[in-house]
mmCIF file of C-alpha atoms and ligand atoms in Angstrom:
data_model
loop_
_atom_site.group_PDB
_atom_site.id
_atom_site.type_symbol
_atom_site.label_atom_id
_atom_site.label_comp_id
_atom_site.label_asym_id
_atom_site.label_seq_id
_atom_site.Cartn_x
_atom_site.Cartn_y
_atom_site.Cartn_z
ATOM 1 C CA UNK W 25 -9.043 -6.924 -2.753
ATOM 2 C CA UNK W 26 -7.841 -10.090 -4.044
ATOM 3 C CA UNK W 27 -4.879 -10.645 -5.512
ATOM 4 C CA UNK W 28 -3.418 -14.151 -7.271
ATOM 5 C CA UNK W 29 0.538 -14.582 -6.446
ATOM 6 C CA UNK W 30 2.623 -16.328 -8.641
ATOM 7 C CA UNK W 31 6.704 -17.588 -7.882
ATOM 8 C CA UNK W 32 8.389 -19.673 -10.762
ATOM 9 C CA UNK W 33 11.904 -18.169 -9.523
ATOM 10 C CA UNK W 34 13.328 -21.239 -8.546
ATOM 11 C CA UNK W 35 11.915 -25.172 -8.934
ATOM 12 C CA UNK W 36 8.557 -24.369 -7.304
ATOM 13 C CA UNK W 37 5.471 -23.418 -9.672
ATOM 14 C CA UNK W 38 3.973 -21.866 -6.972
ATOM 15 C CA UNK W 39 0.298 -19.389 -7.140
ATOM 16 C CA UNK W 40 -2.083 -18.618 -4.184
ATOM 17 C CA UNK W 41 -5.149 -15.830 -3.738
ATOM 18 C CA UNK W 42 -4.925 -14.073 -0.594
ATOM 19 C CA UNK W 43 -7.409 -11.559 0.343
ATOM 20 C CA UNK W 44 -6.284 -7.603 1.548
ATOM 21 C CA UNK W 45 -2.573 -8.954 2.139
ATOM 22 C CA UNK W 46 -3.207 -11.199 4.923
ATOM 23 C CA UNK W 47 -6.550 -14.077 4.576
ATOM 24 C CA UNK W 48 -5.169 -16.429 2.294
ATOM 25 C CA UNK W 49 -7.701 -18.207 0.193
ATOM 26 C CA UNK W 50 -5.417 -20.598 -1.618
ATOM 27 C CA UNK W 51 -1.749 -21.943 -1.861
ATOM 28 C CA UNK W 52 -0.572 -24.206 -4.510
ATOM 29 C CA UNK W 53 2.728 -25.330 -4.345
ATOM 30 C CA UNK W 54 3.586 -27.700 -7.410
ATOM 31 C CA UNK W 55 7.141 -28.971 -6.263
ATOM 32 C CA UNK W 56 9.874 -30.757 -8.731
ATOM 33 C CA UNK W 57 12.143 -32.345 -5.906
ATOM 34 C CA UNK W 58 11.410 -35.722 -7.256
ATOM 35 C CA UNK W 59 12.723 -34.231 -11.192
ATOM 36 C CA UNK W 60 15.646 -33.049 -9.717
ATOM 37 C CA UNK W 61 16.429 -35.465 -7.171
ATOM 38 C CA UNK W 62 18.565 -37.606 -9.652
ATOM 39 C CA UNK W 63 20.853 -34.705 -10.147
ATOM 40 C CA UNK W 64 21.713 -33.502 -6.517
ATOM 41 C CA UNK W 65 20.277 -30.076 -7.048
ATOM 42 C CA UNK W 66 17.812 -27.946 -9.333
ATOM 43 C CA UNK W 67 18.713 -27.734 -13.275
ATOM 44 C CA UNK W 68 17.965 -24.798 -14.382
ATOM 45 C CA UNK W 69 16.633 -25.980 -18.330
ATOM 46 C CA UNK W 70 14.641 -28.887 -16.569
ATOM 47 C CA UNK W 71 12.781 -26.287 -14.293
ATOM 48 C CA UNK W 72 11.809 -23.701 -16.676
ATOM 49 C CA UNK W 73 10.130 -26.925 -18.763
ATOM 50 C CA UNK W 74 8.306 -28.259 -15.717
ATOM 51 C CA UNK W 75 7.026 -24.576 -14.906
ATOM 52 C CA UNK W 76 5.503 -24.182 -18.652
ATOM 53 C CA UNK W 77 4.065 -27.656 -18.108
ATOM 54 C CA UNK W 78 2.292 -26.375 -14.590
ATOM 55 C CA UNK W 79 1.909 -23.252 -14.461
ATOM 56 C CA UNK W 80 -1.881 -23.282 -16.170
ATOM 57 C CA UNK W 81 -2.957 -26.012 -13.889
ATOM 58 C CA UNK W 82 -1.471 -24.380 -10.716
ATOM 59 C CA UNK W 83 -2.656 -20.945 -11.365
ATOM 60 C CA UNK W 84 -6.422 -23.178 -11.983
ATOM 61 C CA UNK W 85 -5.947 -24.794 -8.744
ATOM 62 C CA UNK W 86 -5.381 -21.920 -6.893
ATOM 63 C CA UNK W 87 -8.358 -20.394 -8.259
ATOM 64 C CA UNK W 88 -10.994 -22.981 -7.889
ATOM 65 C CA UNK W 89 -9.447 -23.953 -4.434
ATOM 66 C CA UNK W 90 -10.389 -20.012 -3.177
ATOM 67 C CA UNK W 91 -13.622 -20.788 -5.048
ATOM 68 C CA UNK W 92 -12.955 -18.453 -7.589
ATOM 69 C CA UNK W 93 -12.696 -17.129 -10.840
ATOM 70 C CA UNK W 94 -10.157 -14.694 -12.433
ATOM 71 C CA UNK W 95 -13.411 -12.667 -13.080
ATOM 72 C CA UNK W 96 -13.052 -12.279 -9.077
ATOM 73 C CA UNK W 97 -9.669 -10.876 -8.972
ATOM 74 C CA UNK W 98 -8.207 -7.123 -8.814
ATOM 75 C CA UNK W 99 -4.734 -7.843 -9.836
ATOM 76 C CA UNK W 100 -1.797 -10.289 -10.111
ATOM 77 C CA UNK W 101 1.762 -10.052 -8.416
ATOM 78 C CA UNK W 102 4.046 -11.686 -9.730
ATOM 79 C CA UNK W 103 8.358 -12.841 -8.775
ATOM 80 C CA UNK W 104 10.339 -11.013 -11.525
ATOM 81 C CA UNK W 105 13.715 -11.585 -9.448
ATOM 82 C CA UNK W 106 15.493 -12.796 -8.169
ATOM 83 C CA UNK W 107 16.051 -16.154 -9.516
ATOM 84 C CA UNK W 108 16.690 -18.323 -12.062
ATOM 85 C CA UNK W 109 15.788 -16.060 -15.637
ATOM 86 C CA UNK W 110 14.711 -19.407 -17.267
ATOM 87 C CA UNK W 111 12.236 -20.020 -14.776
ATOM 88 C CA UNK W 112 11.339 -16.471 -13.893
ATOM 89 C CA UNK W 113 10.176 -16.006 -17.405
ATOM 90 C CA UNK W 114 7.119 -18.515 -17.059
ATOM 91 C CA UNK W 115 5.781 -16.921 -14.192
ATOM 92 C CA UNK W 116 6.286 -13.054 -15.275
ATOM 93 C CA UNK W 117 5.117 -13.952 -19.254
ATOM 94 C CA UNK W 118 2.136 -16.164 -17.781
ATOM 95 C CA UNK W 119 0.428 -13.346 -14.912
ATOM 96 C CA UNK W 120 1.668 -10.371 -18.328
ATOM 97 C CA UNK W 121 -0.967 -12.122 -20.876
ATOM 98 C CA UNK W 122 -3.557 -13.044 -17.607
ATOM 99 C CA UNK W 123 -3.689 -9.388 -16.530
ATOM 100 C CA UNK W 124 -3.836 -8.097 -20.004
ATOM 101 C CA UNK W 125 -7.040 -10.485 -21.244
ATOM 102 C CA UNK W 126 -8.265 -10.047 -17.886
ATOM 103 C CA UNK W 127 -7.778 -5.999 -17.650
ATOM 104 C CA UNK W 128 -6.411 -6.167 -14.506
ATOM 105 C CA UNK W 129 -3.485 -4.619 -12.851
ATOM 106 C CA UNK W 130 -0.019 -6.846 -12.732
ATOM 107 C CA UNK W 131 2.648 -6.013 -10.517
ATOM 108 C CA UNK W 132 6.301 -7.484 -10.837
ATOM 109 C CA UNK W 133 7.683 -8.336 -7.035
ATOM 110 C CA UNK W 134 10.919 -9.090 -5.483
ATOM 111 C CA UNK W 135 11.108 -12.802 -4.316
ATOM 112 C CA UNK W 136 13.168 -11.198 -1.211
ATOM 113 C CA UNK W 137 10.723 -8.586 -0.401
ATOM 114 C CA UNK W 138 7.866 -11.513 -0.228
ATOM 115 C CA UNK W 139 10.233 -13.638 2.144
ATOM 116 C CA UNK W 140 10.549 -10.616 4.484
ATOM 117 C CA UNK W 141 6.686 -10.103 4.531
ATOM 118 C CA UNK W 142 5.913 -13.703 4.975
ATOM 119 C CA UNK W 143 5.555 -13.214 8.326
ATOM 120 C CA UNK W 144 1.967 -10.962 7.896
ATOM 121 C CA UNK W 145 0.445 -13.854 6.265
ATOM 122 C CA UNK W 146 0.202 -14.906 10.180
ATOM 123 C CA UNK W 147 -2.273 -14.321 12.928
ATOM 124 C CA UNK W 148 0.321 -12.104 15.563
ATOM 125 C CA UNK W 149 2.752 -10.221 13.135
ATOM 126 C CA UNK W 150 5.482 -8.351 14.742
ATOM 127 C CA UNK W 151 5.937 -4.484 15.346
ATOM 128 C CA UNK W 152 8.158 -2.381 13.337
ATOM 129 C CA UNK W 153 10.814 -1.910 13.699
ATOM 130 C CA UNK W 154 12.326 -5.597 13.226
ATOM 131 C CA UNK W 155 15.574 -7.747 11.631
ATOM 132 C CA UNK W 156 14.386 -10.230 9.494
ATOM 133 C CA UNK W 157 17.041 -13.137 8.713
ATOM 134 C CA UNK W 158 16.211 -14.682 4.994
ATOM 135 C CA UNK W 159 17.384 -17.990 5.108
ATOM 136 C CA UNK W 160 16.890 -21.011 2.063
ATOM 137 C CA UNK W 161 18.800 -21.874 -1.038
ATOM 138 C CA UNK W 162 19.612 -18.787 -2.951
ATOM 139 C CA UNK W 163 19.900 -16.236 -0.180
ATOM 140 C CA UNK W 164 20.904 -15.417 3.265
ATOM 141 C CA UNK W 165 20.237 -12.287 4.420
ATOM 142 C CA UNK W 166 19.963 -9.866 7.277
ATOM 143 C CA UNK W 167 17.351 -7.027 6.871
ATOM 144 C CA UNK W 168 16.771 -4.269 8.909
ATOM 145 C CA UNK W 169 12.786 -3.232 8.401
ATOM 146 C CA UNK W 170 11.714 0.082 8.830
ATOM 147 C CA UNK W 171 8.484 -0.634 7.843
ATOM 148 C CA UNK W 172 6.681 -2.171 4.582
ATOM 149 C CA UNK W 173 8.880 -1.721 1.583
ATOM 150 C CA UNK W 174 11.931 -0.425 3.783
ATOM 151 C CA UNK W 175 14.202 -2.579 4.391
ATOM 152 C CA UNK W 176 18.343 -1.659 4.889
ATOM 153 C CA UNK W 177 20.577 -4.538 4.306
ATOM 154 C CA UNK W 178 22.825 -5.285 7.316
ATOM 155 C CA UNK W 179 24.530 -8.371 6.307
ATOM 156 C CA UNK W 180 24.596 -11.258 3.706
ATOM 157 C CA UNK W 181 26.415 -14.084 2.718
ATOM 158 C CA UNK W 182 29.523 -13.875 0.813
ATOM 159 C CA UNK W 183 29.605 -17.187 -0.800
ATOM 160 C CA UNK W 184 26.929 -19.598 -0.808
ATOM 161 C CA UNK W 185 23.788 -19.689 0.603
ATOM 162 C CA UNK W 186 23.008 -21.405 4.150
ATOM 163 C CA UNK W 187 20.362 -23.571 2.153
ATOM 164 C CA UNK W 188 23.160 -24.140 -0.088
ATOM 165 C CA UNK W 189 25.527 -25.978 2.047
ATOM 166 C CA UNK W 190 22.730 -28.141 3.216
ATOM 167 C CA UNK W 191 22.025 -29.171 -0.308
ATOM 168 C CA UNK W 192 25.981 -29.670 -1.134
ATOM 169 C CA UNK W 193 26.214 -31.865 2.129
ATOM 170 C CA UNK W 194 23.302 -33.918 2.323
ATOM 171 C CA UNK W 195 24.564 -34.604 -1.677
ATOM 172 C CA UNK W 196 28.034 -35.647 -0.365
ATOM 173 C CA UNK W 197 26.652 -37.593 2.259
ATOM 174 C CA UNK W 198 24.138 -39.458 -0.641
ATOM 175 C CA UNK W 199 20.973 -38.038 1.023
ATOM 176 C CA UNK W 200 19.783 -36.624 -2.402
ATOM 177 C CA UNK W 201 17.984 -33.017 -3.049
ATOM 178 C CA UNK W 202 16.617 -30.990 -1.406
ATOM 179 C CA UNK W 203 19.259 -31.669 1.533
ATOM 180 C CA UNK W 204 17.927 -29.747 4.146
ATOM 181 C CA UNK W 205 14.933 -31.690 5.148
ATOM 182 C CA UNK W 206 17.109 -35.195 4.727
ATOM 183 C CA UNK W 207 20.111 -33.362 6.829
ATOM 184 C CA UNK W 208 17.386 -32.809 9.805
ATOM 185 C CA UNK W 209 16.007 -35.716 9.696
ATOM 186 C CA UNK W 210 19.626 -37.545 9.847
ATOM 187 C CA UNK W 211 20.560 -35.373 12.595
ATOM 188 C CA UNK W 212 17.932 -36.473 14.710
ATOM 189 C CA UNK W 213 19.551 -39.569 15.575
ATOM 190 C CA UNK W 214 22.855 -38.113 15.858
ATOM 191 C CA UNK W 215 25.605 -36.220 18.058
ATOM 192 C CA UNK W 216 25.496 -32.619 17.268
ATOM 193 C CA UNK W 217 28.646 -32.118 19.809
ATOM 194 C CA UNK W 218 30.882 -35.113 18.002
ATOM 195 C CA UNK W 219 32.700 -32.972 15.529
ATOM 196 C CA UNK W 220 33.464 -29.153 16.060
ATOM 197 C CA UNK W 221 33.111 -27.791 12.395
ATOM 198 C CA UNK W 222 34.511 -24.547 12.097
ATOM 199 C CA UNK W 223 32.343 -21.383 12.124
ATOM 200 C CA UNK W 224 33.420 -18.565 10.095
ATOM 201 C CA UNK W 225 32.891 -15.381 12.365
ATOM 202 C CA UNK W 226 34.259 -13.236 9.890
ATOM 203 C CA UNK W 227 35.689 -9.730 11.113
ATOM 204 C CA UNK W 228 34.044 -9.165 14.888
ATOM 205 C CA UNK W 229 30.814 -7.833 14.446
ATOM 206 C CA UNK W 230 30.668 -8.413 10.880
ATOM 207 C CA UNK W 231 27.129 -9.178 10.116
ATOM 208 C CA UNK W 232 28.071 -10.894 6.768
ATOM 209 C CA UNK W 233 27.775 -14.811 6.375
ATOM 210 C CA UNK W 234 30.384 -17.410 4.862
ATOM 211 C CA UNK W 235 29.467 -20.944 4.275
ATOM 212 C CA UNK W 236 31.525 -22.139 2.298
ATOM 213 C CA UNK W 237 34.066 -22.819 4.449
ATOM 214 C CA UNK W 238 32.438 -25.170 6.622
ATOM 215 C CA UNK W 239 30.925 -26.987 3.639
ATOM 216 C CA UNK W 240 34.467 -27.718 2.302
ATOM 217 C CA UNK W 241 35.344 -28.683 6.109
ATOM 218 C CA UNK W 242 32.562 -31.396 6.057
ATOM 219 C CA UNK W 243 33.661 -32.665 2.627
ATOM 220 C CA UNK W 244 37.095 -33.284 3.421
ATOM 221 C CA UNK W 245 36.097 -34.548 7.055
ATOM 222 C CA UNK W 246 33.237 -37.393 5.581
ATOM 223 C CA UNK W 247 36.474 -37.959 2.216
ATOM 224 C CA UNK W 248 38.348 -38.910 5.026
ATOM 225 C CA UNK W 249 35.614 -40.577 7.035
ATOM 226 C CA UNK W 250 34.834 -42.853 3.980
ATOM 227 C CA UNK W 251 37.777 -44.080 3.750
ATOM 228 C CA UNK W 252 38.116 -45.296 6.656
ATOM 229 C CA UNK W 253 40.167 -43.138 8.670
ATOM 230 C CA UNK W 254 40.166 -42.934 12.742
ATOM 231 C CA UNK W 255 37.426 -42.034 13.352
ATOM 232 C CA UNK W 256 34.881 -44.619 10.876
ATOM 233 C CA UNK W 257 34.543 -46.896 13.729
ATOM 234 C CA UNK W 258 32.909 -44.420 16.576
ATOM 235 C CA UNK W 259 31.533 -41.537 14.086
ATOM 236 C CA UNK W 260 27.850 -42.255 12.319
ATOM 237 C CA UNK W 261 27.076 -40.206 9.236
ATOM 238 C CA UNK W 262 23.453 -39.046 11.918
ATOM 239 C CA UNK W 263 26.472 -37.662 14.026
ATOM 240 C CA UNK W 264 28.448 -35.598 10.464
ATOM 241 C CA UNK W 265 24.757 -34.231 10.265
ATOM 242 C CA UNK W 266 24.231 -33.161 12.829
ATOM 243 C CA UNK W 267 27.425 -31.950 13.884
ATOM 244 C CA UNK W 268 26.971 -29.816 10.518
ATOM 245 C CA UNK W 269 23.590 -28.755 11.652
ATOM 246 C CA UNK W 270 24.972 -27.455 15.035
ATOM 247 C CA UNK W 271 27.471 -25.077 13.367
ATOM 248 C CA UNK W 272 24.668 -23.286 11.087
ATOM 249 C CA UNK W 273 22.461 -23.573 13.598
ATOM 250 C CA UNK W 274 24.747 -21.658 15.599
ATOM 251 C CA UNK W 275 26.150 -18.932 13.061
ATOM 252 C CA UNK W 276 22.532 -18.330 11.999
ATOM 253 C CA UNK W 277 21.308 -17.638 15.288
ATOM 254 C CA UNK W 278 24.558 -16.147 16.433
ATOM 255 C CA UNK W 279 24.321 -12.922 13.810
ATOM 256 C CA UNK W 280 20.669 -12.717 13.926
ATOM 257 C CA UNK W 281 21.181 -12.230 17.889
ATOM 258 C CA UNK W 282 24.231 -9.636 17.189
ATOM 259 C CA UNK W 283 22.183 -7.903 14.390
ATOM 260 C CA UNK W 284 18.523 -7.332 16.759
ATOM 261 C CA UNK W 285 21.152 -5.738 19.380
ATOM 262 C CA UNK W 286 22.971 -3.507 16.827
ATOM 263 C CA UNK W 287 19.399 -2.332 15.610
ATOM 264 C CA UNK W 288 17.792 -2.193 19.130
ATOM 265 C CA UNK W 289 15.276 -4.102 18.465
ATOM 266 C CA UNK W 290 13.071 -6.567 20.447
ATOM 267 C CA UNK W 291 11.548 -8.311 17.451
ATOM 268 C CA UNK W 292 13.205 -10.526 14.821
ATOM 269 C CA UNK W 293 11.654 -12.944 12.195
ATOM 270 C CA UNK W 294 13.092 -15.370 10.310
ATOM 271 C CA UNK W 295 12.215 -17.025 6.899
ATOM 272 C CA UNK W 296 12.892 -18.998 4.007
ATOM 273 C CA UNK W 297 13.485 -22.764 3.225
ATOM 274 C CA UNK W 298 15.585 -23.121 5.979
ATOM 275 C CA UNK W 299 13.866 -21.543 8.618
ATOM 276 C CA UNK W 300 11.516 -24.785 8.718
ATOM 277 C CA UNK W 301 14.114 -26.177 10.278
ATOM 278 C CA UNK W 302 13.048 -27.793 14.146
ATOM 279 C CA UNK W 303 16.406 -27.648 15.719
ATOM 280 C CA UNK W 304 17.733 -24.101 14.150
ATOM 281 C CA UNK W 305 13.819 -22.604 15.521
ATOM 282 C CA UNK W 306 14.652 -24.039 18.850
ATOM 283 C CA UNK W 307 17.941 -22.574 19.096
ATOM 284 C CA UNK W 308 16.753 -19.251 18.156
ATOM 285 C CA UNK W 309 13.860 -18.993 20.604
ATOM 286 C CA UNK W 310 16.342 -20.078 23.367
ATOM 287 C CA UNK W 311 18.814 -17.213 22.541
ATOM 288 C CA UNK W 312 15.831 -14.675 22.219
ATOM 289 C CA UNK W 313 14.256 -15.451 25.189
ATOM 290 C CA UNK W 314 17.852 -15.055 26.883
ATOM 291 C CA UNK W 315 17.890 -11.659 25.334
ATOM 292 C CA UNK W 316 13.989 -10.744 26.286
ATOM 293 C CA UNK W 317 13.919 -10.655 22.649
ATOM 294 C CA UNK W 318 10.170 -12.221 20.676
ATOM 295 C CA UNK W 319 11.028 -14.448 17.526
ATOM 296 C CA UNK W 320 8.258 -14.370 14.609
ATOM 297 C CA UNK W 321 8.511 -17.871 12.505
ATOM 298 C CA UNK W 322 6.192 -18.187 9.469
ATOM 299 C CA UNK W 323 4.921 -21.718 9.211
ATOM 300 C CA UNK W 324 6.698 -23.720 7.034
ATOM 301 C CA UNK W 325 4.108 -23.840 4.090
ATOM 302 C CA UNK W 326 4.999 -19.940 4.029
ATOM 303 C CA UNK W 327 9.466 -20.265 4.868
ATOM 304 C CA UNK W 328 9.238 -21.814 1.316
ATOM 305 C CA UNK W 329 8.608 -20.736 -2.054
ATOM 306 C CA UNK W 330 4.866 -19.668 -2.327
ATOM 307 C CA UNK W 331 2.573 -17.261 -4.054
ATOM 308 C CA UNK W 332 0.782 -16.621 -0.770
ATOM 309 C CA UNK W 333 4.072 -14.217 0.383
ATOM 310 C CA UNK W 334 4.143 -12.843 -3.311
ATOM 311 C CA UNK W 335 0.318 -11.761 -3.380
ATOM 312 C CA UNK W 336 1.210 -10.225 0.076
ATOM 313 C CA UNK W 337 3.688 -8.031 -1.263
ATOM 314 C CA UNK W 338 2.281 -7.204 -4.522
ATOM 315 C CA UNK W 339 -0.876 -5.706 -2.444
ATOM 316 C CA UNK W 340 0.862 -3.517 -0.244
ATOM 317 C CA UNK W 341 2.638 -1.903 -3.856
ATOM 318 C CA UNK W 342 -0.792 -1.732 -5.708
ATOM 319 C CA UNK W 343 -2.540 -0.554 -2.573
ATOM 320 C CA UNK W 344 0.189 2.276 -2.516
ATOM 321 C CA UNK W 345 0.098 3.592 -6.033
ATOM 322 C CA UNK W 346 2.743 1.142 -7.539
ATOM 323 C CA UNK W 347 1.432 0.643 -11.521
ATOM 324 C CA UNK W 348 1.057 -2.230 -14.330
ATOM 325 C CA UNK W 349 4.400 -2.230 -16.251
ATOM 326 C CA UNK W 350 3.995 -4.494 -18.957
ATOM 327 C CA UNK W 351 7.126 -3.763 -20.356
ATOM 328 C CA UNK W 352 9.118 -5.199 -16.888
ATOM 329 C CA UNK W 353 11.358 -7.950 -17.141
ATOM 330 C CA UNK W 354 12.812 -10.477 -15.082
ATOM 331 C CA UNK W 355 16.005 -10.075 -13.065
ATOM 332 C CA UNK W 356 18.326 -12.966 -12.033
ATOM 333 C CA UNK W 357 20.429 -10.812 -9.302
ATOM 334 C CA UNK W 358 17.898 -8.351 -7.674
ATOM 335 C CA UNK W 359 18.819 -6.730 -4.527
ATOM 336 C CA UNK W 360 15.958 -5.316 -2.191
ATOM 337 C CA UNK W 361 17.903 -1.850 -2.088
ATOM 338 C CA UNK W 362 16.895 -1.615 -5.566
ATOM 339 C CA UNK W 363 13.185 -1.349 -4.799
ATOM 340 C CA UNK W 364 11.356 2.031 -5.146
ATOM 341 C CA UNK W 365 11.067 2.680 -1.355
ATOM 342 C CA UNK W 366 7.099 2.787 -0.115
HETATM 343 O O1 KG4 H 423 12.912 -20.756 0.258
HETATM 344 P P1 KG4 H 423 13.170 -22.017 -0.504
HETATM 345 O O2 KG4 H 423 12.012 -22.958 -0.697
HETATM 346 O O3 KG4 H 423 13.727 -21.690 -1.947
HETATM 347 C C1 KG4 H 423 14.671 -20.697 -2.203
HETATM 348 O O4 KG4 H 423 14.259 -19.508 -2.383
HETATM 349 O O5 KG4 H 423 15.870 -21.062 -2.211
HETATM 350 O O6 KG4 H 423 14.396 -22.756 0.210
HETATM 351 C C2 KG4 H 423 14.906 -23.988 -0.228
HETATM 352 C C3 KG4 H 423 16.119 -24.339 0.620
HETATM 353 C C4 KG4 H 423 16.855 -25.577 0.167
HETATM 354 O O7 KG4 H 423 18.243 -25.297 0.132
HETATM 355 C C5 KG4 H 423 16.527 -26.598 1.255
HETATM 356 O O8 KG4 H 423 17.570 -27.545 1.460
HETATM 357 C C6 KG4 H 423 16.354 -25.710 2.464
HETATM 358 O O9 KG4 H 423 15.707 -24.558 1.976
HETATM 359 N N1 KG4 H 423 15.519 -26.356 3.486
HETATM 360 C C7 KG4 H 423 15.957 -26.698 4.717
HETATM 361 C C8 KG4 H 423 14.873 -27.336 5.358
HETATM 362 N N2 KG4 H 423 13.814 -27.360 4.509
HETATM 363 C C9 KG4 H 423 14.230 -26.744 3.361
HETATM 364 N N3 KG4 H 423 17.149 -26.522 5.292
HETATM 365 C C10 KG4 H 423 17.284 -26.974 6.550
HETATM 366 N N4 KG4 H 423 16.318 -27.630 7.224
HETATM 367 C C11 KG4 H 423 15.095 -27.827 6.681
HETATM 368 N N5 KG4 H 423 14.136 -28.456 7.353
HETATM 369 ZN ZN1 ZN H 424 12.861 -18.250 -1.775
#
């Protein structure tokens, strides 16, 4: 059964074909970081104008890159939420009129649910049952999966988004958008021990995340850095980096360790934008393997917005009785506890 995944939730125009849920044929990603570099982050009217520009060619590429045509497909999933309603609309409107003229099946998908099934895109999936972490710009997230299409929140942030804070820094250090690849790449020549940036625990065992804290913390700490305070002389901006990197790395890895051993389990997987991250990947296979715990990365092409995740997770709905809706619409805030359990 192939199905052709479309995202256009965020600034990705994003479509793949992947075969039964798991051989992916194709994955276009058509990616506006150079648009919105300028601006320090995504803008919202300038994305949904880029997506109506690409999403005909990127749904084509994806087709004739699997070496097919829409003739050869048996339905379309497609991101109705969450995300940015702008942007969602391209995607959800665009796979609505393809499934119609083509009389095939379309299926509306949560973004979050595709991020948690990333991980079966790969060779060696994990066992249920497992946490997932959901880590990148919009969200991060704790799951505990039951199986596919049950999942049990355990813990989220209550401010911004891990992915978030790497954006806001990297902008305040001038690294420009998206900040999470130009944060690691800083860090790398840098002192992750130099500055101790606080790391909001939260009540003990809380499972819930706070970032914005620490984001402030750096803000004020490079303010002050800029201007020449004590420390300008022996401090590099590679060290405020990484020094920032060490204290998400460590929070990240921290709850995703506390939440496997609340759920008893000896699997976790982590995705999203910021699980392509080297040195948070490292940290978490060192604490696993401490714990005789197995860690399940996606590779990066799938931690990021793609259709191949959403094509994944619209087959296991159609394959389990879940029905063409053309009357659906998109969502900007949807949480995964809202999804009809499979
Ligand atoms: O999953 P994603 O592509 O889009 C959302 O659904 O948000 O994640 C994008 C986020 C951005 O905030 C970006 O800075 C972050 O993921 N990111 C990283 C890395 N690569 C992307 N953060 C840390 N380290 C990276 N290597
Ligand atoms: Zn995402």
């Amino acid at each position: 059964m192939n199905i052709l995944g479309i995202d256009t939730s965020c600034d990705d125009t994003a479509a793949a074909v992947v075969e039964d849920g798991k051989r992916v044929f194709s994955n276009i990603v058509n990616s506006q970081v150079r648009l919105h570099h300028p601006y320090g982050g995504v803008v919202p009217e300038l994305a949904s104008r880029e997506h109506l520009r690409n999403i005909m060619p990127v749904v084509h590429e994806a087709l004739a890159s699997a070496d097919l045509t829409i003739r050869d497909l048996h339905g379309i999933a497609v991101t109705i939420g969450p995300g940015l309603i702008g942007s969602l609309l391209v995607g959800l409107y665009y796979a609505k009129a393809l499934a119609y003229a083509s009389e095939i099946p379309c299926l509306g998908v949560n973004h979050l649910e595709g991020h948690i099934l990333s991980i079966f895109l790969e060779g060696e999936p994990p066992s249920f049952p497992f946490v997932a972490l959901t880590v990148s710009g919009g969200h991060t997230s704790l799951y505990f999966v039951e199986r596919i299409g049950r999942y049990r929140l355990m813990g989220q942030t209550l401010d911004d988004a891990a992915g978030e804070a790497f954006d806001k820094v990297a902008k305040v250090l001038g690294l420009g958008y998206p900040g999470g690849v130009a944060i690691e790449k800083v860090s790398l020549s840098g002192d992750r021990g130099k500055i101790r940036f606080p790391r909001a625990h939260l009540a003990p065992n809380s499972l819930d995340f706070s970032f914005s804290g620490i984001k402030t913390s750096v803000a004020l700490y490079i303010k002050k850095w800029q201007e020449k305070g004590d420390d300008a002389d022996t401090v590099t901006l590679s060290d405020i980096a990484a020094s920032f990197q060490e204290a998400v790395v460590d929070i990240l890895v921290e709850k995703l360790m506390r939440a496997a051993q609340i759920a008893g389990v000896t699997s976790v997987v982590m995705a999203g934008g910021v699980a392509c991250n080297t040195a948070l990947r490292e940290a978490l296979r060192q604490a696993a393997a401490e714990r005789d715990i197995k860690v399940y990365c996606p590779r990066p092409a799938y931690c990021t917005d793609n259709g191949a995740m959403i094509a994944l997770a619209g087959y296991h709905r159609l394959t389990r009785g879940a029905k063409t809706d053309l009357a659906m619409d998109v969502r900007s805030r949807f949480p995964v506890d809202e999804l009809t359990p499979l």
